[in-house]
Short mmCIF file of C-alpha atoms and ligand atoms in Angstrom, two decimals:
data_model
loop_
_atom_site.label_atom_id
_atom_site.label_comp_id
_atom_site.label_asym_id
_atom_site.label_seq_id
_atom_site.Cartn_x
_atom_site.Cartn_y
_atom_site.Cartn_z
CA MET A 23 -10.35 9.79 16.48
CA ILE A 24 -8.39 6.66 17.22
CA PRO A 25 -9.63 3.83 14.87
CA ASP A 26 -11.27 0.82 16.23
CA VAL A 27 -8.10 -1.39 16.28
CA LYS A 28 -10.01 -4.46 17.49
CA ASN A 29 -12.11 -4.29 14.40
CA SER A 30 -9.08 -3.92 12.20
CA SER A 31 -7.61 -7.19 13.53
CA LEU A 32 -11.00 -8.87 13.39
CA ARG A 33 -11.01 -8.27 9.72
CA TRP A 34 -8.32 -11.06 9.54
CA ILE A 35 -10.25 -13.79 11.21
CA PRO A 36 -11.95 -15.03 7.97
CA ALA A 37 -8.55 -15.06 6.25
CA CYS A 38 -6.98 -16.94 9.15
CA LEU A 39 -9.79 -19.48 9.11
CA ILE A 40 -9.26 -20.04 5.38
CA ALA A 41 -5.51 -20.33 5.84
CA LEU A 42 -6.16 -22.83 8.69
CA THR A 43 -8.50 -24.78 6.55
CA VAL A 44 -6.07 -25.01 3.59
CA ALA A 45 -3.26 -25.93 5.97
CA LEU A 46 -5.30 -28.76 7.49
CA ALA A 47 -6.20 -29.95 3.98
CA THR A 48 -2.61 -29.79 2.65
CA GLY A 49 -0.98 -31.06 5.84
CA CYS A 50 1.28 -28.09 6.30
CA ASP A 51 1.72 -26.27 9.50
CA PRO A 52 0.28 -22.67 9.59
CA ALA A 53 3.13 -21.71 11.90
CA ASP A 54 5.41 -22.26 8.92
CA ASP A 55 3.54 -19.57 7.09
CA ALA A 56 4.56 -17.05 9.74
CA GLU A 57 8.22 -17.87 9.11
CA ALA A 58 7.87 -17.38 5.39
CA ASN A 59 8.87 -14.40 3.34
CA ALA A 60 5.94 -12.09 2.78
CA SER A 61 5.59 -9.78 -0.17
CA ASN A 62 2.16 -8.68 1.04
CA GLU A 63 1.29 -7.85 -2.55
CA ALA A 64 -0.93 -4.93 -2.50
CA ASP A 65 -3.76 -4.66 -4.94
CA LEU A 66 -4.76 -1.36 -3.34
CA SER A 67 -5.59 0.66 -6.41
CA GLY A 68 -3.59 3.75 -5.90
CA ALA A 69 -4.53 6.50 -3.43
CA GLU A 70 -4.84 10.25 -3.92
CA TYR A 71 -3.04 10.64 -0.67
CA GLY A 72 -2.05 8.37 2.08
CA LEU A 73 0.72 7.12 4.34
CA VAL A 74 2.43 3.71 5.21
CA ILE A 75 4.28 3.27 8.46
CA HIS A 76 6.48 0.54 10.19
CA GLY A 77 7.52 0.10 13.77
CA GLY A 78 10.34 -2.42 13.19
CA ALA A 79 10.73 -5.97 11.76
CA GLY A 80 12.07 -9.05 13.34
CA THR A 81 11.36 -12.37 15.10
CA ILE A 82 7.93 -11.29 16.02
CA VAL A 83 5.96 -14.49 16.67
CA ARG A 84 2.66 -15.10 18.34
CA ASP A 85 4.08 -17.38 20.96
CA ASN A 86 6.16 -14.46 22.35
CA MET A 87 3.18 -12.00 22.36
CA THR A 88 0.34 -11.65 24.76
CA GLU A 89 -2.91 -10.28 23.72
CA GLU A 90 -2.30 -7.09 25.74
CA MET A 91 1.01 -6.52 23.92
CA GLU A 92 -0.70 -7.12 20.47
CA GLU A 93 -3.31 -4.58 21.42
CA ALA A 94 -0.77 -2.09 22.61
CA PHE A 95 1.02 -2.30 19.24
CA HIS A 96 -2.03 -2.01 17.21
CA ALA A 97 -3.18 1.12 19.27
CA ALA A 98 0.26 2.68 18.96
CA LEU A 99 0.43 2.07 15.17
CA ALA A 100 -3.09 3.38 14.80
CA ALA A 101 -2.22 6.54 16.74
CA SER A 102 0.67 7.22 14.46
CA LEU A 103 -1.46 6.64 11.29
CA GLU A 104 -4.08 8.92 12.77
CA ALA A 105 -1.52 11.76 13.21
CA GLY A 106 -0.10 11.39 9.81
CA ASN A 107 -3.51 11.15 8.09
CA ALA A 108 -4.82 14.31 10.01
CA VAL A 109 -2.09 16.29 8.16
CA LEU A 110 -2.75 14.77 4.75
CA GLU A 111 -6.49 15.08 5.00
CA GLU A 112 -6.18 18.85 5.61
CA GLY A 113 -4.12 19.20 2.58
CA GLY A 114 -0.81 19.22 4.52
CA SER A 115 2.45 18.05 2.98
CA ALA A 116 3.81 14.56 2.87
CA LEU A 117 6.87 15.93 4.83
CA ASP A 118 4.68 17.16 7.66
CA ALA A 119 2.63 13.96 7.61
CA VAL A 120 5.70 11.57 7.97
CA ILE A 121 7.09 13.67 10.76
CA ALA A 122 3.72 13.55 12.59
CA ALA A 123 3.54 9.86 12.27
CA VAL A 124 7.13 9.19 13.31
CA GLU A 125 7.00 11.63 16.37
CA VAL A 126 4.03 9.62 17.88
CA MET A 127 6.23 6.38 17.59
CA GLU A 128 9.34 8.20 18.90
CA ASP A 129 7.37 9.14 22.03
CA ASP A 130 6.07 5.68 22.66
CA SER A 131 8.49 3.51 24.65
CA LEU A 132 7.22 0.42 22.67
CA PHE A 133 9.44 1.33 19.79
CA ASN A 134 13.21 1.43 19.44
CA ALA A 135 13.24 5.19 18.57
CA GLY A 136 13.18 8.24 20.76
CA ARG A 137 11.84 7.32 24.25
CA GLY A 138 12.15 3.57 23.73
CA ALA A 139 15.66 3.58 22.24
CA VAL A 140 17.96 0.69 22.78
CA PHE A 141 21.23 1.17 24.80
CA THR A 142 24.74 1.23 23.46
CA ALA A 143 27.47 -0.87 24.98
CA GLU A 144 28.40 2.05 27.25
CA GLY A 145 24.78 2.23 28.56
CA THR A 146 23.90 5.46 26.69
CA ASN A 147 21.31 6.05 24.05
CA GLU A 148 22.53 7.36 20.72
CA LEU A 149 19.69 8.14 18.33
CA ASP A 150 19.66 8.24 14.48
CA ALA A 151 17.16 9.72 12.20
CA GLY A 152 16.74 10.65 8.57
CA ILE A 153 14.21 12.50 6.28
CA MET A 154 13.83 13.08 2.56
CA ASP A 155 11.66 15.34 0.50
CA GLY A 156 10.80 13.58 -2.93
CA ALA A 157 9.82 16.92 -4.56
CA THR A 158 13.27 18.46 -4.13
CA LEU A 159 15.54 15.67 -3.25
CA ASN A 160 16.45 17.72 -0.21
CA ALA A 161 17.43 15.44 2.74
CA GLY A 162 18.54 15.82 6.42
CA ALA A 163 19.99 13.33 8.84
CA VAL A 164 21.42 13.09 12.31
CA THR A 165 23.34 10.30 14.06
CA GLY A 166 24.44 9.70 17.65
CA VAL A 167 22.29 12.48 19.32
CA ARG A 168 21.65 11.88 23.07
CA GLU A 169 19.40 14.74 24.29
CA ILE A 170 16.89 15.54 21.50
CA ARG A 171 13.53 14.20 22.38
CA ASN A 172 12.38 13.86 18.77
CA PRO A 173 15.48 13.30 16.46
CA ILE A 174 13.21 13.40 13.35
CA GLN A 175 12.57 17.10 13.97
CA LEU A 176 16.35 17.73 14.11
CA ALA A 177 16.81 15.82 10.93
CA ARG A 178 14.16 18.09 9.27
CA LEU A 179 16.04 21.28 10.64
CA VAL A 180 19.31 19.88 9.13
CA MET A 181 17.46 19.67 5.78
CA ASP A 182 15.58 23.05 5.93
CA GLU A 183 17.90 25.27 8.00
CA SER A 184 21.46 24.21 6.93
CA PRO A 185 23.33 23.77 3.73
CA HIS A 186 24.22 20.20 4.92
CA VAL A 187 22.59 16.83 4.74
CA PHE A 188 24.22 14.88 7.58
CA MET A 189 25.30 15.97 11.17
CA ALA A 190 26.76 13.79 13.96
CA GLY A 191 26.79 13.63 17.75
CA GLU A 192 27.83 16.81 19.60
CA GLY A 193 27.87 18.90 16.52
CA ALA A 194 24.33 18.06 15.63
CA GLU A 195 23.33 19.01 19.26
CA VAL A 196 25.13 22.33 19.04
CA PHE A 197 23.33 23.05 15.78
CA ALA A 198 20.03 22.11 17.59
CA GLU A 199 20.65 24.93 20.11
CA GLN A 200 19.64 27.50 17.69
CA PHE A 201 16.10 26.26 17.39
CA ASP A 202 13.19 25.84 19.72
CA LEU A 203 13.56 22.04 19.94
CA GLU A 204 12.73 20.10 22.94
CA ARG A 205 15.82 18.81 24.74
CA VAL A 206 15.53 16.16 27.47
CA ASP A 207 17.77 14.69 30.15
CA PRO A 208 19.33 11.42 28.82
CA GLU A 209 17.26 9.73 31.55
CA TRP A 210 14.24 10.28 29.39
CA PHE A 211 15.32 7.39 27.20
CA TYR A 212 15.81 4.88 30.06
CA THR A 213 13.33 2.11 29.98
CA GLU A 214 13.69 -1.06 32.06
CA ARG A 215 12.91 -3.35 29.02
CA ARG A 216 15.75 -1.99 27.03
CA TRP A 217 18.21 -1.91 30.00
CA GLU A 218 17.51 -5.55 30.60
CA ALA A 219 18.07 -6.28 26.87
CA LEU A 220 21.49 -4.57 27.18
CA GLU A 221 22.42 -6.68 30.15
CA ARG A 222 21.53 -9.84 28.33
CA ALA A 223 23.57 -8.74 25.32
CA ARG A 224 26.51 -7.90 27.52
CA GLU A 225 26.48 -11.38 29.11
CA ASP A 226 27.03 -13.06 25.74
CA GLU A 227 28.86 -10.18 24.08
CA SER A 228 26.34 -10.18 21.29
CA PHE A 229 25.94 -7.19 19.10
CA ASP A 230 25.08 -7.81 15.66
CA LEU A 231 25.27 -11.17 14.11
CA SER A 232 23.65 -12.97 16.82
CA TRP A 233 21.12 -10.41 17.64
CA TRP A 234 18.51 -11.73 15.31
CA GLU A 235 17.84 -14.81 17.39
CA GLN A 236 17.61 -12.81 20.54
CA GLU A 237 14.01 -11.92 21.07
CA GLY A 238 13.42 -8.27 21.88
CA ARG A 239 17.07 -7.08 21.63
CA MET A 240 16.50 -4.30 19.12
CA LEU A 241 13.14 -4.42 17.50
CA GLY A 242 11.29 -1.28 16.77
CA THR A 243 12.85 1.21 14.51
CA VAL A 244 10.08 3.40 13.14
CA GLY A 245 9.42 4.96 9.76
CA ALA A 246 6.85 6.43 7.54
CA VAL A 247 6.34 7.30 3.83
CA ALA A 248 3.56 9.46 2.43
CA ARG A 249 1.95 10.84 -0.64
CA ASP A 250 0.09 14.08 -0.31
CA ARG A 251 -2.69 15.58 -2.35
CA ASP A 252 -0.16 17.47 -4.57
CA GLY A 253 1.47 14.24 -5.40
CA ASN A 254 4.62 14.92 -3.40
CA LEU A 255 6.42 12.05 -1.60
CA ALA A 256 8.37 11.95 1.64
CA ALA A 257 10.14 9.42 3.79
CA ALA A 258 11.19 9.50 7.42
CA THR A 259 12.95 6.98 9.70
CA SER A 260 14.04 7.05 13.32
CA THR A 261 15.94 4.60 15.56
CA GLY A 262 18.02 3.87 18.65
CA GLY A 263 20.11 1.52 16.40
CA MET A 264 21.17 -1.78 17.77
CA THR A 265 21.51 -2.92 21.45
CA ASN A 266 25.12 -3.00 22.64
CA LYS A 267 26.36 -1.08 19.62
CA ARG A 268 29.78 0.58 20.17
CA PHE A 269 32.58 2.57 18.62
CA GLY A 270 30.01 5.15 17.33
CA ARG A 271 28.34 2.61 15.10
CA VAL A 272 25.87 4.12 12.63
CA GLY A 273 23.19 2.12 10.97
CA ASP A 274 21.29 2.52 7.80
CA VAL A 275 18.42 4.73 9.05
CA PRO A 276 20.29 8.12 8.69
CA VAL A 277 22.32 7.11 5.59
CA ILE A 278 20.31 8.63 2.81
CA GLY A 279 19.64 5.99 0.16
CA ALA A 280 20.14 3.12 2.51
CA GLY A 281 17.40 3.35 5.19
CA THR A 282 15.59 6.44 3.91
CA TYR A 283 14.87 7.70 0.46
CA ALA A 284 12.22 9.65 -1.49
CA SER A 285 11.88 10.76 -5.15
CA ASN A 286 8.72 12.06 -6.86
CA GLU A 287 9.99 10.26 -9.94
CA SER A 288 9.39 6.91 -8.28
CA CYS A 289 8.72 6.26 -4.63
CA ALA A 290 9.35 6.92 -0.97
CA VAL A 291 11.01 4.21 1.11
CA SER A 292 11.70 3.60 4.82
CA THR A 293 13.48 0.47 5.90
CA THR A 294 14.01 -1.62 9.03
CA GLY A 295 16.32 -4.47 9.72
CA HIS A 296 20.09 -5.31 9.92
CA GLY A 297 21.46 -1.93 9.07
CA GLU A 298 24.91 -2.98 7.85
CA TYR A 299 23.25 -5.04 5.06
CA PHE A 300 20.95 -2.15 4.10
CA ILE A 301 23.84 0.15 3.80
CA ARG A 302 25.90 -2.27 1.61
CA ASN A 303 22.85 -2.79 -0.60
CA VAL A 304 21.81 0.87 -0.83
CA VAL A 305 18.33 -0.58 -0.33
CA ALA A 306 15.97 2.45 -0.18
CA ARG A 307 17.57 4.22 -3.27
CA ASP A 308 17.70 0.85 -5.17
CA VAL A 309 13.94 0.29 -4.84
CA CYS A 310 13.43 3.82 -6.47
CA ALA A 311 16.10 3.12 -9.11
CA ARG A 312 14.62 -0.25 -10.14
CA MET A 313 11.32 1.54 -10.75
CA GLU A 314 13.00 4.29 -12.70
CA TYR A 315 15.39 2.23 -14.81
CA LEU A 316 13.61 -1.13 -15.06
CA GLY A 317 10.04 0.07 -15.03
CA GLU A 318 9.22 -2.23 -12.15
CA SER A 319 6.14 -1.61 -9.82
CA VAL A 320 6.84 -0.52 -6.36
CA GLN A 321 5.85 -4.05 -5.24
CA GLU A 322 8.21 -5.75 -7.64
CA ALA A 323 11.10 -3.47 -6.78
CA ALA A 324 10.53 -3.75 -2.99
CA ASP A 325 10.22 -7.53 -3.16
CA ALA A 326 13.36 -7.80 -5.28
CA LEU A 327 15.37 -6.09 -2.52
CA ILE A 328 13.79 -7.67 0.54
CA LEU A 329 12.72 -11.16 -0.62
CA GLU A 330 15.52 -11.82 -2.97
CA ARG A 331 18.82 -9.74 -2.57
CA LEU A 332 18.69 -9.34 1.21
CA ALA A 333 17.13 -12.79 1.86
CA ASP A 334 19.81 -14.40 -0.31
CA GLN A 335 22.45 -12.64 1.87
CA GLY A 336 20.77 -13.92 5.03
CA ALA A 337 19.89 -10.40 6.01
CA ASN A 338 16.69 -9.84 7.92
CA GLY A 339 14.34 -6.90 7.60
CA GLY A 340 11.58 -5.26 5.73
CA LEU A 341 10.51 -1.87 4.27
CA VAL A 342 7.48 0.30 3.59
CA ALA A 343 7.10 2.20 0.34
CA ILE A 344 4.55 4.31 -1.51
CA ASP A 345 4.89 5.25 -5.23
CA ARG A 346 3.97 8.43 -6.99
CA ASN A 347 0.63 7.05 -7.94
CA GLY A 348 -0.21 6.06 -4.33
CA HIS A 349 0.45 2.28 -4.70
CA ILE A 350 2.15 0.79 -1.67
CA ALA A 351 4.48 -2.12 -0.81
CA MET A 352 5.43 -3.54 2.72
CA PRO A 353 7.48 -6.61 2.21
CA MET A 354 9.40 -8.40 5.06
CA ASN A 355 11.57 -11.49 5.15
CA THR A 356 10.92 -11.89 8.89
CA PRO A 357 8.00 -13.55 10.69
CA GLY A 358 6.74 -10.14 11.58
CA MET A 359 6.88 -6.34 10.96
CA TYR A 360 4.81 -3.83 12.98
CA ARG A 361 3.12 -1.87 10.15
CA GLY A 362 0.00 -0.10 8.88
CA HIS A 363 -1.38 2.14 6.23
CA PHE A 364 -4.04 4.80 5.96
CA LEU A 365 -4.86 5.66 2.43
CA ALA A 366 -7.51 8.26 1.14
CA GLY A 367 -10.89 6.61 0.85
CA GLY A 368 -9.94 3.58 3.05
CA GLU A 369 -9.85 2.57 6.64
CA PRO A 370 -6.74 2.51 8.82
CA PHE A 371 -5.04 -0.89 8.64
CA THR A 372 -2.59 -2.23 11.18
CA ALA A 373 -0.76 -5.69 11.30
CA ILE A 374 2.00 -7.34 13.03
CA TYR A 375 2.67 -10.88 11.65
CA SER A 376 3.78 -11.61 8.01
CA ASP A 377 0.72 -13.83 7.47
CA GLU A 378 -1.67 -10.91 8.07
CA GLY A 379 -1.04 -9.40 4.72
CA ASP A 380 -1.24 -5.88 3.79
CA GLY A 381 -4.96 -4.94 3.97
CA SER A 382 -5.63 -5.57 0.26
CA ARG A 383 -9.26 -5.49 -0.62
N1 LIG B 477 18.04 -0.63 10.85
C1 LIG B 477 18.30 -0.32 12.23
C2 LIG B 477 19.79 -0.32 12.39
O1 LIG B 477 20.57 -1.12 11.91
C3 LIG B 477 17.81 -1.28 13.18
C4 LIG B 477 16.28 -1.72 13.00
O2 LIG B 477 15.71 -1.44 11.93
O3 LIG B 477 15.76 -2.28 13.80
O4 LIG B 477 20.30 0.65 13.09
#
């Protein structure tokens, strides 16, 4: 059953009224809050099983969204949570749950992954995906694939059916031929919205450093992290990368340790944002390492990366994480990140803007 998304956003009305009252009393502009870093500190008490998802972070501000768009994103996130939760509820694995959740978003043109992938400078779509199993530290990743409908499934096959971790482009597609994996004509990935974004990017030759200001250029990388009933963790991330990328550019998503990482010793992490910075800072693994070596909580470790290290470097983005005890974190240093969670014993929660919090009770 698809959860009542409207109700989930209505839950925030009292919080918004309080924020507005405080803002009026203190003379600060609530719009400033939307720009602020948001650690979204979770006091969620630790779930027996559950998943956390994201659908990309960026300059997502209310002024640029219509009510219909907000509803569409909430519904898409809810559908993804529902798919992942269905696996976990029945005792399925964290790995199967993250794949189920990511696939739903790959098939939805709202997100920059699978169907809605952004275009390269050459007008093609080159898709990246990565997956990691926290129980075994096995991992699989693909980059630059053009005809695989759900790249996250191919990443899983790399992990399960080959002795390798990372496959690229044509080689990855030849590997895929051995399996019953849905292939599509590259036209499948064509969407008007992403094509227009490419045309705008071509006009001013923007790719990376200026993309952040360019609304809608590349938002929507998707990811999921989960803990199953057996206490196993998994992470999965999928993306079209960045609009107008060229020269076979590879982002952080399929780089294990940068955009995707999971270890049962600490946590599972999936990131979104300016990939070059996430690679240089080995963000996903570093969140886990901070927990393991410094004894930080998942919230402290995730905040240290997103709100301090990356923010200090001027790098925009966010991440979702779940630790081995079912605690979660979803910090962002951007005005918004499409996100949500569905934790055992709780209700599905979806949010868009940074000031909507994390669904803590
Ligand atoms: N991290 C992705 C990349 O750099 C983009 C994103 O998350 O939106 O390819």
